[in-house]
Short mmCIF file of C-alpha atoms in Angstrom, two decimals:
data_model
loop_
_atom_site.label_atom_id
_atom_site.label_comp_id
_atom_site.label_asym_id
_atom_site.label_seq_id
_atom_site.Cartn_x
_atom_site.Cartn_y
_atom_site.Cartn_z
CA MET E 1 -49.50 18.09 -100.52
CA ALA E 2 -52.17 16.90 -98.27
CA LYS E 3 -51.52 13.78 -95.90
CA LEU E 4 -53.65 11.54 -93.65
CA THR E 5 -52.23 9.63 -90.62
CA PHE E 6 -54.00 6.66 -88.92
CA HIS E 7 -53.38 7.18 -85.17
CA GLY E 8 -56.01 4.90 -84.30
CA GLY E 9 -58.75 2.55 -85.68
CA ALA E 10 -56.13 0.76 -88.05
CA GLN E 11 -56.63 -2.81 -87.80
CA SER E 12 -58.63 -2.31 -84.68
CA VAL E 13 -62.34 -1.61 -83.86
CA THR E 14 -61.59 1.03 -81.27
CA GLY E 15 -59.47 4.26 -80.79
CA GLY E 16 -60.47 6.02 -84.05
CA ASN E 17 -57.94 9.09 -84.59
CA TYR E 18 -57.35 10.50 -87.89
CA LEU E 19 -54.94 13.34 -88.76
CA LEU E 20 -55.55 15.14 -91.77
CA GLU E 21 -53.25 17.75 -92.91
CA THR E 22 -52.81 20.22 -95.71
CA GLN E 23 -49.94 22.90 -96.31
CA LYS E 24 -52.08 25.14 -94.13
CA SER E 25 -54.33 23.36 -92.05
CA LYS E 26 -54.45 20.35 -89.59
CA ILE E 27 -57.92 18.55 -88.58
CA LEU E 28 -58.64 15.51 -86.49
CA ILE E 29 -61.61 13.23 -87.13
CA ASP E 30 -62.58 11.46 -83.89
CA CYS E 31 -60.33 11.07 -80.74
CA GLY E 32 -61.46 7.69 -79.41
CA MET E 33 -60.43 5.50 -76.54
CA PHE E 34 -58.79 2.17 -77.15
CA GLN E 35 -60.85 -0.49 -75.45
CA GLY E 36 -61.22 -4.25 -74.97
CA PHE E 37 -58.29 -5.41 -73.02
CA ARG E 38 -55.57 -4.15 -70.74
CA GLU E 39 -52.80 -3.60 -73.24
CA ALA E 40 -55.23 -1.60 -75.42
CA GLU E 41 -56.40 0.49 -72.63
CA GLU E 42 -52.70 1.17 -71.33
CA GLU E 43 -52.28 2.72 -75.05
CA ASN E 44 -54.59 5.47 -74.10
CA TYR E 45 -51.98 7.02 -71.59
CA GLU E 46 -49.42 7.25 -74.42
CA LYS E 47 -48.84 10.97 -75.44
CA PHE E 48 -50.28 11.95 -78.70
CA PRO E 49 -47.94 11.67 -81.68
CA TYR E 50 -48.85 15.08 -82.84
CA ASP E 51 -49.15 18.50 -80.98
CA PRO E 52 -52.80 19.03 -80.07
CA SER E 53 -52.22 22.82 -79.79
CA LYS E 54 -51.54 22.90 -83.52
CA ILE E 55 -54.81 21.24 -84.41
CA ASP E 56 -57.17 23.76 -86.22
CA ALA E 57 -60.54 21.78 -85.83
CA VAL E 58 -61.76 18.42 -84.30
CA PHE E 59 -64.74 16.49 -85.88
CA ILE E 60 -66.67 13.88 -84.04
CA THR E 61 -68.60 11.18 -85.86
CA HIS E 62 -70.73 10.08 -82.85
CA ALA E 63 -70.70 9.91 -79.08
CA HIS E 64 -69.33 6.33 -78.47
CA ILE E 65 -66.30 6.28 -76.22
CA ASP E 66 -64.17 4.49 -78.94
CA HIS E 67 -64.69 7.80 -80.88
CA ILE E 68 -64.60 10.47 -78.22
CA GLY E 69 -62.90 8.96 -75.16
CA ARG E 70 -59.65 10.69 -75.40
CA LEU E 71 -61.05 14.15 -76.14
CA PRO E 72 -60.48 15.30 -72.68
CA LYS E 73 -56.80 14.23 -72.91
CA LEU E 74 -56.40 16.12 -76.07
CA VAL E 75 -57.60 19.26 -74.29
CA LYS E 76 -55.23 18.37 -71.47
CA GLU E 77 -52.33 18.29 -73.74
CA GLY E 78 -53.21 21.62 -75.32
CA TYR E 79 -56.13 21.61 -77.83
CA THR E 80 -58.35 24.68 -77.55
CA GLY E 81 -60.27 24.93 -80.58
CA VAL E 82 -63.90 23.80 -81.61
CA ILE E 83 -65.01 20.33 -81.52
CA TYR E 84 -67.78 19.94 -84.19
CA SER E 85 -70.55 17.46 -84.19
CA THR E 86 -74.36 17.21 -84.75
CA PRO E 87 -76.39 18.78 -81.80
CA PRO E 88 -77.26 15.15 -80.43
CA THR E 89 -73.73 14.18 -80.25
CA ALA E 90 -72.90 17.59 -78.50
CA ASP E 91 -75.44 16.56 -75.91
CA LEU E 92 -74.69 12.87 -75.49
CA ALA E 93 -70.73 13.23 -75.41
CA PRO E 94 -70.56 14.89 -71.92
CA ILE E 95 -72.83 12.25 -70.42
CA MET E 96 -70.60 9.50 -72.13
CA LEU E 97 -67.39 11.26 -71.01
CA GLU E 98 -68.61 11.90 -67.41
CA ASP E 99 -69.27 8.18 -67.09
CA SER E 100 -65.88 7.21 -68.69
CA GLN E 101 -64.07 9.65 -66.24
CA ASN E 102 -65.62 8.05 -63.16
CA LEU E 103 -64.57 4.75 -64.32
CA ILE E 104 -61.03 6.00 -65.08
CA ALA E 105 -60.70 7.61 -61.73
CA SER E 106 -61.66 4.43 -59.90
CA GLU E 107 -59.24 2.46 -61.89
CA ALA E 108 -56.39 4.97 -61.51
CA LYS E 109 -56.95 4.84 -57.73
CA ASP E 110 -56.90 0.95 -57.71
CA ASP E 111 -53.71 0.84 -59.81
CA ASN E 112 -51.95 3.76 -57.90
CA HIS E 113 -51.42 6.17 -60.91
CA PRO E 114 -52.64 9.52 -62.05
CA PRO E 115 -55.95 9.36 -64.05
CA LEU E 116 -55.97 9.75 -67.79
CA TYR E 117 -57.98 13.15 -67.37
CA THR E 118 -60.19 14.63 -64.70
CA GLU E 119 -63.58 16.18 -64.38
CA LYS E 120 -61.97 19.57 -65.33
CA GLU E 121 -61.06 18.43 -68.65
CA VAL E 122 -64.44 16.89 -69.23
CA LYS E 123 -66.16 20.20 -68.46
CA LEU E 124 -63.71 22.03 -70.84
CA VAL E 125 -64.69 19.53 -73.73
CA GLU E 126 -68.25 20.22 -73.13
CA GLN E 127 -67.81 23.96 -73.56
CA GLN E 128 -65.79 23.27 -76.93
CA PHE E 129 -68.47 21.32 -78.68
CA LYS E 130 -70.47 23.14 -81.31
CA GLY E 131 -73.61 21.38 -82.98
CA ILE E 132 -73.84 21.42 -86.80
CA ASP E 133 -76.98 19.87 -88.39
CA TYR E 134 -76.78 17.44 -91.18
CA ASP E 135 -76.23 18.45 -94.85
CA ARG E 136 -75.12 22.02 -94.14
CA GLU E 137 -71.87 22.52 -95.76
CA PHE E 138 -69.34 25.13 -93.83
CA VAL E 139 -65.88 26.46 -94.14
CA VAL E 140 -63.40 25.35 -91.47
CA THR E 141 -60.17 26.79 -92.76
CA GLU E 142 -58.94 28.65 -95.75
CA ASP E 143 -58.53 25.26 -97.61
CA ILE E 144 -61.01 23.11 -96.00
CA ARG E 145 -64.82 22.77 -96.21
CA VAL E 146 -66.79 20.07 -94.37
CA ARG E 147 -70.36 18.73 -94.37
CA LEU E 148 -71.99 16.06 -91.95
CA ARG E 149 -74.23 13.41 -93.25
CA ASP E 150 -76.47 11.04 -91.39
CA ALA E 151 -74.65 7.70 -90.69
CA GLY E 152 -77.85 5.93 -89.14
CA HIS E 153 -75.67 4.26 -86.58
CA ILE E 154 -76.92 6.04 -83.17
CA LEU E 155 -78.69 9.31 -82.55
CA GLY E 156 -76.60 12.05 -84.13
CA SER E 157 -74.09 9.85 -85.72
CA ALA E 158 -72.47 11.34 -88.68
CA ILE E 159 -70.55 10.65 -91.98
CA VAL E 160 -67.88 13.56 -92.45
CA GLU E 161 -67.45 14.65 -95.88
CA VAL E 162 -64.13 16.83 -96.12
CA TYR E 163 -63.38 19.05 -99.25
CA ILE E 164 -59.73 20.07 -99.52
CA THR E 165 -58.56 22.72 -102.05
CA GLU E 166 -54.92 22.98 -102.91
CA ASN E 167 -53.19 24.56 -105.86
CA GLY E 168 -56.73 25.11 -107.38
CA GLU E 169 -57.63 21.45 -107.24
CA GLU E 170 -60.41 20.04 -104.95
CA LYS E 171 -60.22 16.53 -103.27
CA LYS E 172 -63.13 14.94 -101.42
CA ILE E 173 -62.22 12.67 -98.52
CA VAL E 174 -65.09 10.82 -96.83
CA PHE E 175 -64.94 9.46 -93.19
CA SER E 176 -67.59 6.91 -92.78
CA GLY E 177 -67.66 6.90 -88.86
CA ASP E 178 -69.79 4.04 -87.97
CA LEU E 179 -72.41 3.10 -90.36
CA GLY E 180 -75.89 1.90 -89.11
CA ASN E 181 -77.75 -1.31 -89.61
CA SER E 182 -80.56 0.27 -91.72
CA PRO E 183 -83.57 0.25 -91.57
CA ALA E 184 -83.41 0.68 -87.84
CA PRO E 185 -86.42 0.96 -85.50
CA LEU E 186 -85.68 4.48 -84.56
CA LEU E 187 -83.38 6.27 -86.93
CA ASN E 188 -83.34 7.42 -90.49
CA ASP E 189 -81.42 5.30 -93.01
CA ILE E 190 -77.85 5.74 -93.75
CA LYS E 191 -77.28 8.49 -96.22
CA TYR E 192 -75.76 7.39 -99.44
CA ILE E 193 -72.86 9.64 -100.50
CA GLU E 194 -72.75 10.54 -104.21
CA ASP E 195 -69.21 10.50 -104.85
CA ALA E 196 -65.60 10.85 -103.31
CA ASP E 197 -61.91 10.71 -104.26
CA TYR E 198 -61.01 8.71 -101.20
CA VAL E 199 -62.94 6.88 -98.30
CA LEU E 200 -62.30 5.81 -94.88
CA MET E 201 -64.79 3.33 -94.02
CA GLU E 202 -65.64 1.02 -90.91
CA THR E 203 -65.49 -2.64 -91.26
CA VAL E 204 -66.79 -3.92 -87.81
CA TYR E 205 -68.75 -6.43 -89.64
CA GLY E 206 -66.78 -6.72 -92.76
CA ASP E 207 -66.75 -10.43 -92.83
CA ARG E 208 -70.18 -11.43 -91.65
CA LEU E 209 -73.92 -10.84 -92.27
CA HIS E 210 -76.82 -10.17 -89.91
CA GLU E 211 -79.91 -12.11 -89.72
CA ASP E 212 -83.13 -10.82 -91.18
CA LYS E 213 -84.53 -7.63 -89.42
CA GLU E 214 -87.87 -9.28 -88.41
CA GLU E 215 -86.30 -12.28 -87.21
CA ARG E 216 -84.30 -10.17 -84.59
CA LYS E 217 -87.61 -9.21 -83.06
CA ASN E 218 -88.89 -12.71 -82.96
CA ILE E 219 -85.79 -13.84 -81.23
CA LEU E 220 -86.33 -11.15 -78.66
CA GLU E 221 -89.82 -12.27 -78.10
CA LYS E 222 -88.88 -15.96 -77.79
CA SER E 223 -86.16 -15.10 -75.31
CA ILE E 224 -88.59 -13.37 -72.99
CA GLU E 225 -91.09 -16.10 -73.41
CA ASP E 226 -88.56 -18.81 -72.70
CA VAL E 227 -87.46 -17.31 -69.43
CA VAL E 228 -90.99 -16.67 -68.39
CA THR E 229 -91.80 -20.29 -68.95
CA SER E 230 -88.49 -21.42 -67.22
CA GLY E 231 -89.06 -19.09 -64.33
CA GLY E 232 -85.68 -17.58 -65.03
CA THR E 233 -83.94 -14.18 -65.48
CA LEU E 234 -83.24 -12.76 -68.96
CA MET E 235 -80.01 -10.63 -68.84
CA ILE E 236 -79.38 -8.23 -71.64
CA PRO E 237 -76.08 -6.48 -71.56
CA THR E 238 -76.54 -3.21 -73.64
CA PHE E 239 -74.63 -0.11 -74.86
CA ALA E 240 -76.21 2.88 -73.29
CA LEU E 241 -76.67 4.56 -76.80
CA GLU E 242 -79.05 3.26 -79.34
CA ARG E 243 -79.13 -0.43 -78.39
CA THR E 244 -80.77 0.19 -75.08
CA GLN E 245 -83.32 2.61 -76.69
CA GLU E 246 -84.05 0.01 -79.56
CA ILE E 247 -84.62 -2.76 -77.10
CA LEU E 248 -87.08 -0.55 -75.04
CA TYR E 249 -88.93 0.29 -78.30
CA GLU E 250 -89.17 -3.23 -79.35
CA ILE E 251 -90.29 -4.36 -76.06
CA ASN E 252 -92.94 -1.64 -76.05
CA SER E 253 -94.11 -2.61 -79.19
CA LEU E 254 -94.35 -6.55 -78.21
CA ILE E 255 -96.41 -5.41 -75.21
CA LYS E 256 -98.59 -3.17 -77.18
CA ASN E 257 -99.42 -6.01 -79.49
CA ASN E 258 -99.84 -8.66 -76.87
CA ARG E 259 -96.91 -10.70 -77.99
CA ILE E 260 -95.30 -11.14 -74.62
CA PRO E 261 -96.62 -12.37 -71.29
CA GLU E 262 -96.50 -9.85 -68.29
CA VAL E 263 -93.08 -9.75 -66.75
CA PRO E 264 -91.15 -7.13 -64.76
CA ILE E 265 -88.46 -5.25 -66.91
CA PHE E 266 -85.75 -3.42 -65.20
CA LEU E 267 -83.55 -0.86 -66.92
CA ASP E 268 -80.44 -0.90 -64.68
CA SER E 269 -78.17 1.55 -66.35
CA PRO E 270 -77.70 5.03 -64.97
CA LEU E 271 -75.87 5.94 -68.15
CA ALA E 272 -78.45 4.72 -70.45
CA ILE E 273 -81.23 6.39 -68.46
CA LYS E 274 -79.47 9.64 -68.75
CA ALA E 275 -78.83 9.16 -72.50
CA THR E 276 -82.53 8.36 -72.98
CA GLU E 277 -83.32 11.77 -71.87
CA VAL E 278 -81.53 13.10 -74.70
CA TYR E 279 -83.34 10.81 -77.09
CA LYS E 280 -86.58 12.18 -75.90
CA LYS E 281 -85.38 15.74 -76.61
CA TYR E 282 -85.00 14.90 -80.21
CA ARG E 283 -87.68 12.43 -80.73
CA SER E 284 -90.03 14.85 -82.70
CA ASN E 285 -87.18 16.14 -85.02
CA PRO E 286 -87.45 14.37 -88.42
CA LEU E 287 -83.83 15.04 -88.97
CA TYR E 288 -82.92 12.60 -86.29
CA PHE E 289 -85.89 10.01 -86.25
CA ASN E 290 -87.72 8.21 -88.79
CA ASN E 291 -91.29 8.57 -89.97
CA LYS E 292 -92.22 5.11 -88.31
CA THR E 293 -91.12 6.62 -84.85
CA GLY E 294 -93.11 9.70 -85.39
CA GLU E 295 -96.37 7.52 -86.11
CA PHE E 296 -95.84 5.41 -83.13
CA LEU E 297 -95.49 8.42 -80.96
CA LYS E 298 -98.78 9.75 -81.99
CA GLU E 299 -100.43 6.78 -80.66
CA ASN E 300 -98.25 5.90 -77.63
CA HIS E 301 -96.60 9.44 -76.63
CA ASN E 302 -93.46 8.01 -75.12
CA LEU E 303 -91.15 5.55 -76.69
CA PHE E 304 -89.28 4.58 -73.50
CA ASP E 305 -91.91 4.52 -70.52
CA PHE E 306 -94.45 1.55 -70.45
CA SER E 307 -96.26 -0.66 -68.13
CA ASN E 308 -93.79 -3.17 -66.45
CA LEU E 309 -90.79 -1.04 -67.03
CA ASN E 310 -88.92 -0.17 -63.66
CA ILE E 311 -86.05 2.44 -63.75
CA SER E 312 -83.08 1.76 -61.43
CA LEU E 313 -80.98 4.73 -61.13
CA LYS E 314 -79.59 4.50 -57.69
CA THR E 315 -77.33 1.65 -56.42
CA GLU E 316 -79.76 0.62 -53.84
CA GLU E 317 -82.52 0.34 -56.61
CA SER E 318 -80.15 -1.94 -58.67
CA LYS E 319 -79.46 -4.15 -55.55
CA ALA E 320 -83.29 -4.40 -54.92
CA ILE E 321 -83.66 -6.19 -58.14
CA ASN E 322 -82.24 -9.36 -56.70
CA ASP E 323 -85.21 -9.38 -54.22
CA VAL E 324 -87.83 -9.44 -57.09
CA PRO E 325 -88.76 -13.15 -57.87
CA ALA E 326 -88.20 -14.54 -61.29
CA PRO E 327 -89.28 -14.34 -64.14
CA LYS E 328 -87.83 -10.85 -64.80
CA VAL E 329 -85.77 -9.05 -67.51
CA ILE E 330 -82.85 -6.97 -66.75
CA ILE E 331 -81.41 -4.62 -69.14
CA ALA E 332 -78.03 -3.24 -68.01
CA GLY E 333 -74.62 -2.00 -69.03
CA SER E 334 -72.09 -2.45 -70.26
CA GLY E 335 -72.74 -3.98 -73.82
CA MET E 336 -69.51 -6.26 -73.90
CA SER E 337 -69.94 -7.13 -70.10
CA THR E 338 -66.54 -5.21 -69.38
CA GLY E 339 -67.86 -3.19 -66.48
CA GLY E 340 -71.16 -1.80 -65.18
CA ARG E 341 -74.22 -3.22 -63.41
CA ILE E 342 -74.56 -6.20 -65.77
CA MET E 343 -71.49 -7.82 -64.14
CA HIS E 344 -73.29 -8.07 -60.82
CA HIS E 345 -76.39 -9.62 -62.47
CA GLU E 346 -74.11 -12.10 -64.34
CA ILE E 347 -72.32 -13.20 -61.19
CA ARG E 348 -75.83 -14.03 -59.65
CA TYR E 349 -77.62 -15.56 -62.68
CA LEU E 350 -75.21 -17.08 -64.92
CA PRO E 351 -74.79 -20.18 -62.79
CA ASP E 352 -78.80 -20.51 -63.01
CA PRO E 353 -79.92 -22.95 -65.85
CA LYS E 354 -83.32 -21.43 -65.83
CA SER E 355 -81.76 -18.11 -66.91
CA MET E 356 -80.36 -16.64 -70.09
CA LEU E 357 -77.79 -14.14 -71.28
CA LEU E 358 -78.93 -12.29 -74.55
CA ILE E 359 -76.07 -10.83 -76.45
CA ILE E 360 -77.38 -8.02 -78.95
CA GLY E 361 -74.25 -6.26 -79.97
CA TYR E 362 -70.58 -6.71 -81.28
CA GLN E 363 -68.34 -8.24 -78.69
CA ALA E 364 -64.70 -7.33 -79.02
CA LYS E 365 -61.88 -9.96 -78.80
CA ARG E 366 -60.80 -10.78 -75.15
CA THR E 367 -63.78 -9.15 -73.65
CA LEU E 368 -65.86 -11.22 -71.27
CA GLY E 369 -68.87 -10.80 -73.54
CA ARG E 370 -66.89 -12.42 -76.30
CA ARG E 371 -65.84 -15.30 -74.12
CA LEU E 372 -69.31 -15.97 -73.06
CA PHE E 373 -70.55 -15.79 -76.61
CA GLU E 374 -67.85 -18.32 -77.72
CA GLY E 375 -69.10 -20.77 -74.92
CA GLU E 376 -66.74 -20.56 -71.93
CA LYS E 377 -68.28 -22.62 -69.04
CA GLU E 378 -66.31 -20.95 -66.33
CA VAL E 379 -65.48 -17.25 -65.96
CA LYS E 380 -63.80 -14.85 -63.55
CA ILE E 381 -65.94 -11.65 -62.70
CA TYR E 382 -64.54 -9.21 -60.17
CA GLY E 383 -62.08 -11.90 -58.80
CA GLN E 384 -65.02 -14.50 -58.33
CA GLU E 385 -65.04 -17.87 -60.28
CA VAL E 386 -68.49 -18.15 -61.91
CA SER E 387 -69.94 -21.21 -63.47
CA VAL E 388 -72.07 -20.61 -66.78
CA ARG E 389 -75.02 -22.73 -66.80
CA ALA E 390 -77.32 -20.14 -68.09
CA LYS E 391 -78.33 -20.13 -71.83
CA ILE E 392 -76.41 -17.88 -73.98
CA ARG E 393 -78.33 -16.53 -77.18
CA ALA E 394 -77.24 -13.82 -79.56
CA ILE E 395 -79.01 -11.60 -81.92
CA GLY E 396 -76.69 -10.05 -84.56
CA GLY E 397 -79.58 -7.98 -86.11
CA TYR E 398 -79.66 -5.48 -83.23
CA SER E 399 -76.13 -4.46 -83.91
CA ALA E 400 -75.88 -0.73 -84.71
CA HIS E 401 -73.46 -1.53 -87.30
CA ALA E 402 -74.00 -2.34 -91.03
CA ASP E 403 -73.05 -5.91 -92.05
CA GLN E 404 -70.90 -6.90 -94.97
CA ASN E 405 -73.73 -6.37 -97.48
CA GLY E 406 -74.57 -3.06 -95.92
CA LEU E 407 -71.22 -1.75 -96.15
CA TYR E 408 -70.71 -3.16 -99.61
CA SER E 409 -74.03 -1.30 -100.90
CA TRP E 410 -72.90 2.07 -99.50
CA ILE E 411 -69.36 2.01 -101.06
CA GLU E 412 -70.81 0.70 -104.38
CA HIS E 413 -72.96 3.65 -104.54
CA ILE E 414 -70.10 5.98 -104.08
CA ASN E 415 -68.04 4.03 -106.58
CA LYS E 416 -70.74 4.60 -109.34
CA GLY E 417 -70.46 8.41 -108.72
CA SER E 418 -70.13 10.24 -112.05
CA LYS E 419 -68.31 13.46 -110.81
CA ARG E 420 -65.25 11.94 -109.23
CA LYS E 421 -63.44 8.75 -109.59
CA LEU E 422 -63.06 6.71 -106.37
CA LYS E 423 -59.42 6.22 -106.05
CA LYS E 424 -58.87 4.54 -102.84
CA VAL E 425 -60.76 2.97 -99.98
CA PHE E 426 -59.08 2.56 -96.49
CA CYS E 427 -60.72 -0.16 -94.50
CA ILE E 428 -60.55 0.78 -90.94
CA GLN E 429 -62.21 0.18 -87.43
CA GLY E 430 -62.40 -3.54 -87.79
CA GLU E 431 -60.38 -6.40 -86.62
CA GLU E 432 -57.59 -7.27 -89.10
CA GLU E 433 -59.50 -10.35 -90.47
CA ALA E 434 -62.78 -8.38 -91.03
CA ALA E 435 -61.08 -5.56 -92.55
CA ASN E 436 -59.05 -7.81 -94.98
CA THR E 437 -61.99 -9.82 -95.97
CA PHE E 438 -64.11 -6.71 -96.94
CA ALA E 439 -61.05 -5.08 -98.70
CA LYS E 440 -60.65 -8.32 -100.73
CA ARG E 441 -64.29 -8.23 -101.65
CA LEU E 442 -63.96 -4.69 -102.83
CA ARG E 443 -60.91 -5.50 -104.95
CA ASP E 444 -62.53 -8.63 -106.24
CA GLU E 445 -66.04 -7.42 -107.12
CA LEU E 446 -65.66 -3.70 -107.85
CA ALA E 447 -62.12 -3.42 -108.72
CA ILE E 448 -61.51 -0.89 -106.15
CA ASP E 449 -58.05 0.03 -104.72
CA ALA E 450 -58.95 -1.12 -101.21
CA HIS E 451 -56.19 -1.06 -98.32
CA VAL E 452 -56.01 -1.94 -94.81
CA PRO E 453 -53.69 0.42 -93.09
CA GLU E 454 -51.07 -0.14 -90.50
CA PRO E 455 -51.25 1.68 -87.13
CA ASP E 456 -49.75 5.04 -87.67
CA GLU E 457 -49.41 4.71 -91.38
CA VAL E 458 -49.09 7.89 -93.46
CA PHE E 459 -50.85 8.30 -96.68
CA GLU E 460 -50.00 11.42 -98.95
CA PHE E 461 -52.66 12.42 -101.48
#
């Protein structure tokens, strides 16, 4: 009998790690890092509750650290097999893991304990990746077949369709990964799945809706105009993957259409700069970018390079931004203000009433980004007390996650499938309230057996 264990991502946005076992095989879907606050991060150091050396294959939905961050630890504890993903994810993952490893090493030194993993394990992970394009079904083990579908979340993000055959009977289990906020400026739309027996689906925005897609661009435009008028600095904390590239694309479009005044724009994120090179590698591939992007490239040739854009790769280049008089726009990591160069800019500009912090993505509980979003007027950053006098503005529409209606439409389509009856939906990768709200909607409106699993809960098919 097949069984599924929720070793991460249950009643939590981060730490995705799902073990699927049959009588003959064991596979993992995602191996993410727990993030957001110290107790969660300490959980990353605990031993895996299974033997990594006994795993037959690992599948990665996309390259965000909360989905790949413990892969080097998995290898360190004995996993030697293939890590399957799309080719862009295989290219992006090493960049993300190298950055994560540098942060882990620094924190371990400060706290006087061994690091979670080292550069050696990161290099091994890179060698174990194997890229598989969307829509290609392939045999993994004697009783498991898999196909990756486009999740529309970030470059190369995938939905994982798993087909298990036991005693002559086939079951189809779908792992949503993170579903995108389609239509998006760069990527193709989410792939709608025709049917499934069981679905594990993310619920990050299971209890809320985004604003209209055009409105998000208007808010970005107005935010830039407002800081130009006030003579302040616009800080945009961004995630290195997708959000940064979308914002650059939108600003490029605003400039081309003369919708914003001349203002220096700084991309101050080494990780985002490196990731953007991978985006450039795949930009002409219709598997990974939409037709609108292709048409834009015919006229502009480069999505991520335009007048007024200044790239700050080195530390001294980042520090030199302070010498540039306002108004100016600074795009820097990290997206939840939990580290990275944005923290230094926040120390400098949050006390300035002429300046603005523009939040463009999900902010996990207890992160600095969440506290700023919720209106705290005094925060501590790197041990310094910082007064918050700058304006705080948020754009939900730039989230790379589908909102409640987007999630609902995706699962509703599966529920209508004629070949298989949808037996159960597991609401995962959302805070408990969001997951429960979405599960209730599925039960009430679609009569679906929707369940919010507990951490380490086991389900037998």
